Amino acid sequence: QSVLGLLAAAAKRPQPSNPQSSSSLRALLRTAATALVVESRDFSNQEDTDTFALVHLIVENRFHDPSFSVDAIAREAGLSRRALERRLRDSGATPGRMLRTRRVQKALELKREMPGLPASEVAPRSGFASPVTMRRAIAAETAEQETNQETRP
């Protein structure tokens, strides 16, 4: 209910007039959405739920850094890479996919907000090492979403 309360409060607020407020509101909504995702996952135990939420927070705070990797996520979570992957296995998520998804979301957001911004500027702002890597990740993410939609009843 607390997450739903946050969303309801955000929806009732007037549209922010400055970009900083707008960015803060987006961050709040993203955090609420993450909480909903965590709540909707079927985890076998609380430790896995906590790990999933922790990885989401780590990714959200560090995805902008192109050198940030799955090994870095594991280090920040205080786990080995293998232990981290094992804890997330039941959720169907992987740390690498979570990181790629967030970077792709940011790249698409930047493209929407600033259509004339060249890929050479979008890529580093969204955590990609190069425009080529960004394009490949967007294509992979799009293909994965289409496959998931086709397999749903």
CSV table of C-alpha atoms in Angstrom, one decimal:
chain,number,residue,atom,x,y,z
A,1,GLN,CA,0.0,0.0,0.0
A,2,SER,CA,2.9,2.4,0.7
A,3,VAL,CA,4.0,2.1,-3.0
A,4,LEU,CA,0.5,2.8,-4.2
A,5,GLY,CA,0.3,5.8,-1.9
A,6,LEU,CA,3.5,7.2,-3.4
A,7,LEU,CA,2.2,6.8,-6.9
A,8,ALA,CA,-1.2,8.3,-6.0
A,9,ALA,CA,0.5,11.3,-4.4
A,10,ALA,CA,2.8,11.8,-7.4
A,11,ALA,CA,-0.2,11.6,-9.8
A,12,LYS,CA,-2.0,14.3,-7.8
A,13,ARG,CA,0.9,16.8,-7.9
A,14,PRO,CA,0.9,19.6,-10.5
A,15,GLN,CA,3.3,19.2,-13.4
A,16,PRO,CA,6.7,20.5,-12.2
A,17,SER,CA,7.8,23.7,-14.0
A,18,ASN,CA,11.5,23.1,-13.8
A,19,PRO,CA,13.6,20.2,-15.2
A,20,GLN,CA,15.2,19.4,-11.8
A,21,SER,CA,11.8,18.8,-10.2
A,22,SER,CA,10.7,16.8,-13.2
A,23,SER,CA,13.8,14.7,-12.9
A,24,SER,CA,13.3,14.1,-9.2
A,25,LEU,CA,9.7,13.1,-9.8
A,26,ARG,CA,10.8,10.6,-12.5
A,27,ALA,CA,13.4,9.2,-10.0
A,28,LEU,CA,10.6,8.8,-7.3
A,29,LEU,CA,8.3,7.1,-9.8
A,30,ARG,CA,11.1,4.8,-10.9
A,31,THR,CA,11.8,3.8,-7.3
A,32,ALA,CA,8.1,3.1,-6.7
A,33,ALA,CA,8.0,1.0,-9.9
A,34,THR,CA,11.0,-0.9,-8.7
A,35,ALA,CA,9.3,-1.6,-5.4
A,36,LEU,CA,6.3,-2.9,-7.3
A,37,VAL,CA,8.5,-5.1,-9.5
A,38,VAL,CA,10.1,-6.5,-6.4
A,39,GLU,CA,6.8,-7.2,-4.7
A,40,SER,CA,5.4,-8.9,-7.8
A,41,ARG,CA,8.3,-11.4,-8.2
A,42,ASP,CA,8.0,-14.9,-6.8
A,43,PHE,CA,11.0,-15.5,-4.6
A,44,SER,CA,11.6,-18.6,-2.6
A,45,ASN,CA,12.9,-16.6,0.4
A,46,GLN,CA,13.4,-13.1,1.8
A,47,GLU,CA,17.1,-13.2,1.2
A,48,ASP,CA,16.5,-13.4,-2.6
A,49,THR,CA,13.9,-10.6,-2.4
A,50,ASP,CA,16.4,-8.4,-0.6
A,51,THR,CA,19.1,-9.2,-3.2
A,52,PHE,CA,16.8,-8.3,-6.1
A,53,ALA,CA,15.9,-5.0,-4.5
A,54,LEU,CA,19.6,-4.3,-3.7
A,55,VAL,CA,20.7,-5.0,-7.2
A,56,HIS,CA,18.0,-2.7,-8.5
A,57,LEU,CA,19.3,0.1,-6.3
A,58,ILE,CA,22.9,-0.5,-7.2
A,59,VAL,CA,22.1,-0.5,-11.0
A,60,GLU,CA,19.9,2.6,-10.6
A,61,ASN,CA,22.8,4.5,-8.9
A,62,ARG,CA,25.7,3.3,-11.1
A,63,PHE,CA,24.4,2.5,-14.6
A,64,HIS,CA,25.7,5.8,-16.0
A,65,ASP,CA,29.3,4.5,-15.7
A,66,PRO,CA,30.3,2.6,-18.8
A,67,SER,CA,33.0,0.7,-16.9
A,68,PHE,CA,30.4,-0.5,-14.4
A,69,SER,CA,29.9,-4.3,-14.8
A,70,VAL,CA,28.2,-7.3,-13.3
A,71,ASP,CA,31.4,-8.0,-11.3
A,72,ALA,CA,31.1,-4.5,-9.8
A,73,ILE,CA,27.4,-5.1,-9.0
A,74,ALA,CA,28.4,-8.3,-7.2
A,75,ARG,CA,31.2,-6.5,-5.3
A,76,GLU,CA,28.8,-3.8,-4.1
A,77,ALA,CA,26.3,-6.3,-3.1
A,78,GLY,CA,28.9,-8.1,-1.1
A,79,LEU,CA,28.6,-11.4,-3.0
A,80,SER,CA,30.5,-13.3,-5.6
A,81,ARG,CA,29.2,-13.1,-9.1
A,82,ARG,CA,28.1,-16.7,-8.9
A,83,ALA,CA,26.3,-16.2,-5.6
A,84,LEU,CA,24.5,-13.1,-7.0
A,85,GLU,CA,23.4,-15.0,-10.1
A,86,ARG,CA,22.2,-17.9,-8.1
A,87,ARG,CA,20.1,-15.7,-5.8
A,88,LEU,CA,18.4,-14.0,-8.8
A,89,ARG,CA,17.8,-17.2,-10.7
A,90,ASP,CA,14.3,-17.8,-9.3
A,91,SER,CA,13.2,-14.3,-10.4
A,92,GLY,CA,14.3,-14.9,-14.0
A,93,ALA,CA,16.5,-11.8,-13.8
A,94,THR,CA,20.2,-11.6,-14.3
A,95,PRO,CA,22.4,-8.7,-13.2
A,96,GLY,CA,23.7,-8.2,-16.7
A,97,ARG,CA,20.2,-8.0,-18.1
A,98,MET,CA,19.1,-5.6,-15.4
A,99,LEU,CA,22.0,-3.3,-16.1
A,100,ARG,CA,21.5,-3.4,-19.9
A,101,THR,CA,17.7,-2.8,-19.5
A,102,ARG,CA,18.3,0.3,-17.4
A,103,ARG,CA,20.9,1.7,-19.8
A,104,VAL,CA,18.6,1.1,-22.8
A,105,GLN,CA,15.8,2.9,-20.9
A,106,LYS,CA,18.0,5.9,-20.3
A,107,ALA,CA,19.2,6.0,-23.9
A,108,LEU,CA,15.6,5.9,-25.2
A,109,GLU,CA,14.6,8.5,-22.7
A,110,LEU,CA,17.4,10.8,-23.9
A,111,LYS,CA,16.4,10.2,-27.5
A,112,ARG,CA,12.8,11.2,-26.8
A,113,GLU,CA,13.7,14.2,-24.8
A,114,MET,CA,16.4,15.5,-27.1
A,115,PRO,CA,15.8,14.1,-30.6
A,116,GLY,CA,18.7,15.9,-32.2
A,117,LEU,CA,21.3,14.6,-29.8
A,118,PRO,CA,23.8,12.4,-31.6
A,119,ALA,CA,24.3,8.8,-30.6
A,120,SER,CA,27.9,9.7,-29.7
A,121,GLU,CA,26.5,11.8,-26.9
A,122,VAL,CA,23.6,9.6,-25.9
A,123,ALA,CA,25.8,6.5,-25.5
A,124,PRO,CA,28.1,7.8,-22.7
A,125,ARG,CA,25.2,9.6,-20.9
A,126,SER,CA,23.3,6.4,-20.7
A,127,GLY,CA,26.2,4.2,-19.6
A,128,PHE,CA,27.3,2.7,-22.9
A,129,ALA,CA,31.0,2.6,-23.9
A,130,SER,CA,30.2,3.4,-27.5
A,131,PRO,CA,27.3,4.2,-29.9
A,132,VAL,CA,27.8,0.7,-31.5
A,133,THR,CA,27.4,-1.0,-28.1
A,134,MET,CA,24.3,1.1,-27.4
A,135,ARG,CA,22.7,0.2,-30.7
A,136,ARG,CA,23.3,-3.5,-30.2
A,137,ALA,CA,21.8,-3.3,-26.7
A,138,ILE,CA,18.7,-1.5,-27.9
A,139,ALA,CA,18.3,-4.1,-30.7
A,140,ALA,CA,18.7,-7.0,-28.2
A,141,GLU,CA,16.3,-5.4,-25.7
A,142,THR,CA,13.7,-4.8,-28.4
A,143,ALA,CA,14.0,-8.3,-29.8
A,144,GLU,CA,13.7,-9.8,-26.2
A,145,GLN,CA,10.6,-7.7,-25.5
A,146,GLU,CA,9.0,-8.9,-28.8
A,147,THR,CA,9.8,-12.5,-28.0
A,148,ASN,CA,8.3,-12.1,-24.5
A,149,GLN,CA,5.1,-10.6,-26.0
A,150,GLU,CA,4.8,-13.5,-28.5
A,151,THR,CA,5.1,-16.2,-25.8
A,152,ARG,CA,2.4,-14.7,-23.6
A,153,PRO,CA,-1.1,-16.2,-24.0
